[in-house]
């Protein structure tokens, strides 16, 4: 969870980028100002190298509400929203890659996703181990990818605000027919902006992506702001330095996916001293082979293992 208390970290990141002058969009677009508001699960462009070198009791995740809805997503459903007519250009192949990654995140071959099923909702606030209590996250038996929409009705904004991003999630809910709260208790809308755009100040705001919730006519919606990370070049938003262009966006989206699953309507879900399940493990990436290919999946905090892991 990235709260206003952590805004200083984002500011330092932005200052470092400005000083080094090494991070710029491939399109050469001008800098955008950082947003005023903080969001949740904001994976930073450059996490601290010393973060979570050793597990402590402060790292343990605990549930922040005894609610039976909005704490976790028991049966995750992912809706990929490729926002804007600009998706006629996709130089890194993000659209196909994101679809293939989620098509493979299920079943016995996906041992990364099994980290999530230890977390639950409907238990006492402060719980750190669900055991057999509560409603657990279920490891998908089939692909969690429930829908794909190329919203090319108009161009996406050059620098969308968080309000515009939330509104696009609402449009997606209507498009997919999720027009009541019930289906939106498991739906997460991943709003992916096209190359050359700067959603919520990316990248000068210092984040790779973030997730949040928004109110709509269809209930409370969980959504993610996922910029076109390959615009930053290879090595951004991942620990890998092998030059693979798609690693950063894969690592980032798995960070946001897992945090949405375990803190669905932030921040009443699972959080620890270092933030949400992905915030605590930003320095751990692994290439994981699924049935649909090999992808860079970010490490997750496991209470049962008491450390960051890449498999359950």
JSON list of N, CA, C and O in Angstrom, two decimals, residues 103-123:
[
{"chain": "A", "resi": 103, "resn": "UNK", "atom": "N", "xyz": [-3.56, -15.65, -19.81]},
{"chain": "A", "resi": 103, "resn": "UNK", "atom": "CA", "xyz": [-4.10, -16.92, -20.28]},
{"chain": "A", "resi": 103, "resn": "UNK", "atom": "C", "xyz": [-3.40, -18.11, -19.64]},
{"chain": "A", "resi": 103, "resn": "UNK", "atom": "O", "xyz": [-3.96, -19.21, -19.55]},
{"chain": "A", "resi": 104, "resn": "UNK", "atom": "N", "xyz": [-2.17, -17.90, -19.16]},
{"chain": "A", "resi": 104, "resn": "UNK", "atom": "CA", "xyz": [-1.42, -18.99, -18.56]},
{"chain": "A", "resi": 104, "resn": "UNK", "atom": "C", "xyz": [-1.39, -19.00, -17.05]},
{"chain": "A", "resi": 104, "resn": "UNK", "atom": "O", "xyz": [-0.86, -19.94, -16.45]},
{"chain": "A", "resi": 105, "resn": "UNK", "atom": "N", "xyz": [-1.96, -17.99, -16.40]},
{"chain": "A", "resi": 105, "resn": "UNK", "atom": "CA", "xyz": [-1.89, -17.89, -14.94]},
{"chain": "A", "resi": 105, "resn": "UNK", "atom": "C", "xyz": [-2.99, -18.71, -14.26]},
{"chain": "A", "resi": 105, "resn": "UNK", "atom": "O", "xyz": [-3.91, -18.17, -13.64]},
{"chain": "A", "resi": 106, "resn": "UNK", "atom": "N", "xyz": [-2.90, -20.01, -14.39]},
{"chain": "A", "resi": 106, "resn": "UNK", "atom": "CA", "xyz": [-3.89, -20.89, -13.75]},
{"chain": "A", "resi": 106, "resn": "UNK", "atom": "C", "xyz": [-3.33, -22.31, -13.71]},
{"chain": "A", "resi": 106, "resn": "UNK", "atom": "O", "xyz": [-2.34, -22.64, -14.38]},
{"chain": "A", "resi": 107, "resn": "UNK", "atom": "N", "xyz": [-4.01, -23.15, -12.95]},
{"chain": "A", "resi": 107, "resn": "UNK", "atom": "CA", "xyz": [-3.71, -24.57, -12.95]},
{"chain": "A", "resi": 107, "resn": "UNK", "atom": "C", "xyz": [-2.38, -24.94, -12.32]},
{"chain": "A", "resi": 107, "resn": "UNK", "atom": "O", "xyz": [-1.70, -24.14, -11.70]},
{"chain": "A", "resi": 108, "resn": "UNK", "atom": "N", "xyz": [-1.99, -26.19, -12.52]},
{"chain": "A", "resi": 108, "resn": "UNK", "atom": "CA", "xyz": [-0.82, -26.75, -11.85]},
{"chain": "A", "resi": 108, "resn": "UNK", "atom": "C", "xyz": [0.50, -26.13, -12.33]},
{"chain": "A", "resi": 108, "resn": "UNK", "atom": "O", "xyz": [1.49, -26.13, -11.59]},
{"chain": "A", "resi": 109, "resn": "UNK", "atom": "N", "xyz": [0.53, -25.62, -13.55]},
{"chain": "A", "resi": 109, "resn": "UNK", "atom": "CA", "xyz": [1.78, -25.04, -14.05]},
{"chain": "A", "resi": 109, "resn": "UNK", "atom": "C", "xyz": [2.06, -23.68, -13.43]},
{"chain": "A", "resi": 109, "resn": "UNK", "atom": "O", "xyz": [3.21, -23.24, -13.37]},
{"chain": "A", "resi": 110, "resn": "UNK", "atom": "N", "xyz": [1.02, -23.02, -12.96]},
{"chain": "A", "resi": 110, "resn": "UNK", "atom": "CA", "xyz": [1.18, -21.71, -12.32]},
{"chain": "A", "resi": 110, "resn": "UNK", "atom": "C", "xyz": [1.41, -21.89, -10.83]},
{"chain": "A", "resi": 110, "resn": "UNK", "atom": "O", "xyz": [0.47, -21.84, -10.03]},
{"chain": "A", "resi": 111, "resn": "UNK", "atom": "N", "xyz": [2.65, -22.06, -10.43]},
{"chain": "A", "resi": 111, "resn": "UNK", "atom": "CA", "xyz": [2.97, -22.19, -9.01]},
{"chain": "A", "resi": 111, "resn": "UNK", "atom": "C", "xyz": [3.17, -20.83, -8.35]},
{"chain": "A", "resi": 111, "resn": "UNK", "atom": "O", "xyz": [3.18, -20.73, -7.13]},
{"chain": "A", "resi": 112, "resn": "UNK", "atom": "N", "xyz": [3.31, -19.77, -9.17]},
{"chain": "A", "resi": 112, "resn": "UNK", "atom": "CA", "xyz": [3.40, -18.40, -8.62]},
{"chain": "A", "resi": 112, "resn": "UNK", "atom": "C", "xyz": [2.07, -17.98, -8.00]},
{"chain": "A", "resi": 112, "resn": "UNK", "atom": "O", "xyz": [2.03, -17.47, -6.89]},
{"chain": "A", "resi": 113, "resn": "UNK", "atom": "N", "xyz": [0.98, -18.20, -8.70]},
{"chain": "A", "resi": 113, "resn": "UNK", "atom": "CA", "xyz": [-0.33, -17.77, -8.23]},
{"chain": "A", "resi": 113, "resn": "UNK", "atom": "C", "xyz": [-0.79, -18.48, -6.98]},
{"chain": "A", "resi": 113, "resn": "UNK", "atom": "O", "xyz": [-1.68, -17.97, -6.26]},
{"chain": "A", "resi": 114, "resn": "UNK", "atom": "N", "xyz": [-0.21, -19.63, -6.67]},
{"chain": "A", "resi": 114, "resn": "UNK", "atom": "CA", "xyz": [-0.62, -20.36, -5.47]},
{"chain": "A", "resi": 114, "resn": "UNK", "atom": "C", "xyz": [-0.18, -19.67, -4.19]},
{"chain": "A", "resi": 114, "resn": "UNK", "atom": "O", "xyz": [-0.63, -20.04, -3.10]},
{"chain": "A", "resi": 115, "resn": "UNK", "atom": "N", "xyz": [0.69, -18.67, -4.28]},
{"chain": "A", "resi": 115, "resn": "UNK", "atom": "CA", "xyz": [1.04, -17.88, -3.09]},
{"chain": "A", "resi": 115, "resn": "UNK", "atom": "C", "xyz": [-0.19, -17.18, -2.53]},
{"chain": "A", "resi": 115, "resn": "UNK", "atom": "O", "xyz": [-0.33, -16.98, -1.32]},
{"chain": "A", "resi": 116, "resn": "UNK", "atom": "N", "xyz": [-1.13, -16.83, -3.40]},
{"chain": "A", "resi": 116, "resn": "UNK", "atom": "CA", "xyz": [-2.25, -15.98, -3.01]},
{"chain": "A", "resi": 116, "resn": "UNK", "atom": "C", "xyz": [-3.33, -16.70, -2.21]},
{"chain": "A", "resi": 116, "resn": "UNK", "atom": "O", "xyz": [-4.09, -16.05, -1.49]},
{"chain": "A", "resi": 117, "resn": "UNK", "atom": "N", "xyz": [-3.42, -18.02, -2.33]},
{"chain": "A", "resi": 117, "resn": "UNK", "atom": "CA", "xyz": [-4.58, -18.70, -1.75]},
{"chain": "A", "resi": 117, "resn": "UNK", "atom": "C", "xyz": [-4.51, -18.86, -0.23]},
{"chain": "A", "resi": 117, "resn": "UNK", "atom": "O", "xyz": [-5.45, -19.36, 0.38]},
{"chain": "A", "resi": 118, "resn": "UNK", "atom": "N", "xyz": [-3.45, -18.41, 0.39]},
{"chain": "A", "resi": 118, "resn": "UNK", "atom": "CA", "xyz": [-3.38, -18.41, 1.87]},
{"chain": "A", "resi": 118, "resn": "UNK", "atom": "C", "xyz": [-4.14, -17.23, 2.47]},
{"chain": "A", "resi": 118, "resn": "UNK", "atom": "O", "xyz": [-4.39, -17.20, 3.67]},
{"chain": "A", "resi": 119, "resn": "UNK", "atom": "N", "xyz": [-4.50, -16.25, 1.64]},
{"chain": "A", "resi": 119, "resn": "UNK", "atom": "CA", "xyz": [-5.16, -15.03, 2.12]},
{"chain": "A", "resi": 119, "resn": "UNK", "atom": "C", "xyz": [-6.67, -15.12, 1.93]},
{"chain": "A", "resi": 119, "resn": "UNK", "atom": "O", "xyz": [-7.15, -15.78, 1.02]},
{"chain": "A", "resi": 120, "resn": "UNK", "atom": "N", "xyz": [-7.42, -14.43, 2.80]},
{"chain": "A", "resi": 120, "resn": "UNK", "atom": "CA", "xyz": [-8.87, -14.63, 2.83]},
{"chain": "A", "resi": 120, "resn": "UNK", "atom": "C", "xyz": [-9.58, -13.35, 3.29]},
{"chain": "A", "resi": 120, "resn": "UNK", "atom": "O", "xyz": [-8.94, -12.36, 3.64]},
{"chain": "A", "resi": 121, "resn": "UNK", "atom": "N", "xyz": [-10.90, -13.40, 3.32]},
{"chain": "A", "resi": 121, "resn": "UNK", "atom": "CA", "xyz": [-11.72, -12.33, 3.88]},
{"chain": "A", "resi": 121, "resn": "UNK", "atom": "C", "xyz": [-12.78, -12.93, 4.79]},
{"chain": "A", "resi": 121, "resn": "UNK", "atom": "O", "xyz": [-13.00, -14.15, 4.80]},
{"chain": "A", "resi": 122, "resn": "UNK", "atom": "N", "xyz": [-13.42, -12.05, 5.57]},
{"chain": "A", "resi": 122, "resn": "UNK", "atom": "CA", "xyz": [-14.44, -12.53, 6.49]},
{"chain": "A", "resi": 122, "resn": "UNK", "atom": "C", "xyz": [-13.86, -13.09, 7.78]},
{"chain": "A", "resi": 122, "resn": "UNK", "atom": "O", "xyz": [-14.49, -13.91, 8.45]},
{"chain": "A", "resi": 123, "resn": "UNK", "atom": "N", "xyz": [-12.65, -12.65, 8.14]},
{"chain": "A", "resi": 123, "resn": "UNK", "atom": "CA", "xyz": [-12.03, -13.04, 9.41]},
{"chain": "A", "resi": 123, "resn": "UNK", "atom": "C", "xyz": [-11.77, -11.77, 10.22]},
{"chain": "A", "resi": 123, "resn": "UNK", "atom": "O", "xyz": [-11.91, -10.66, 9.71]}
]
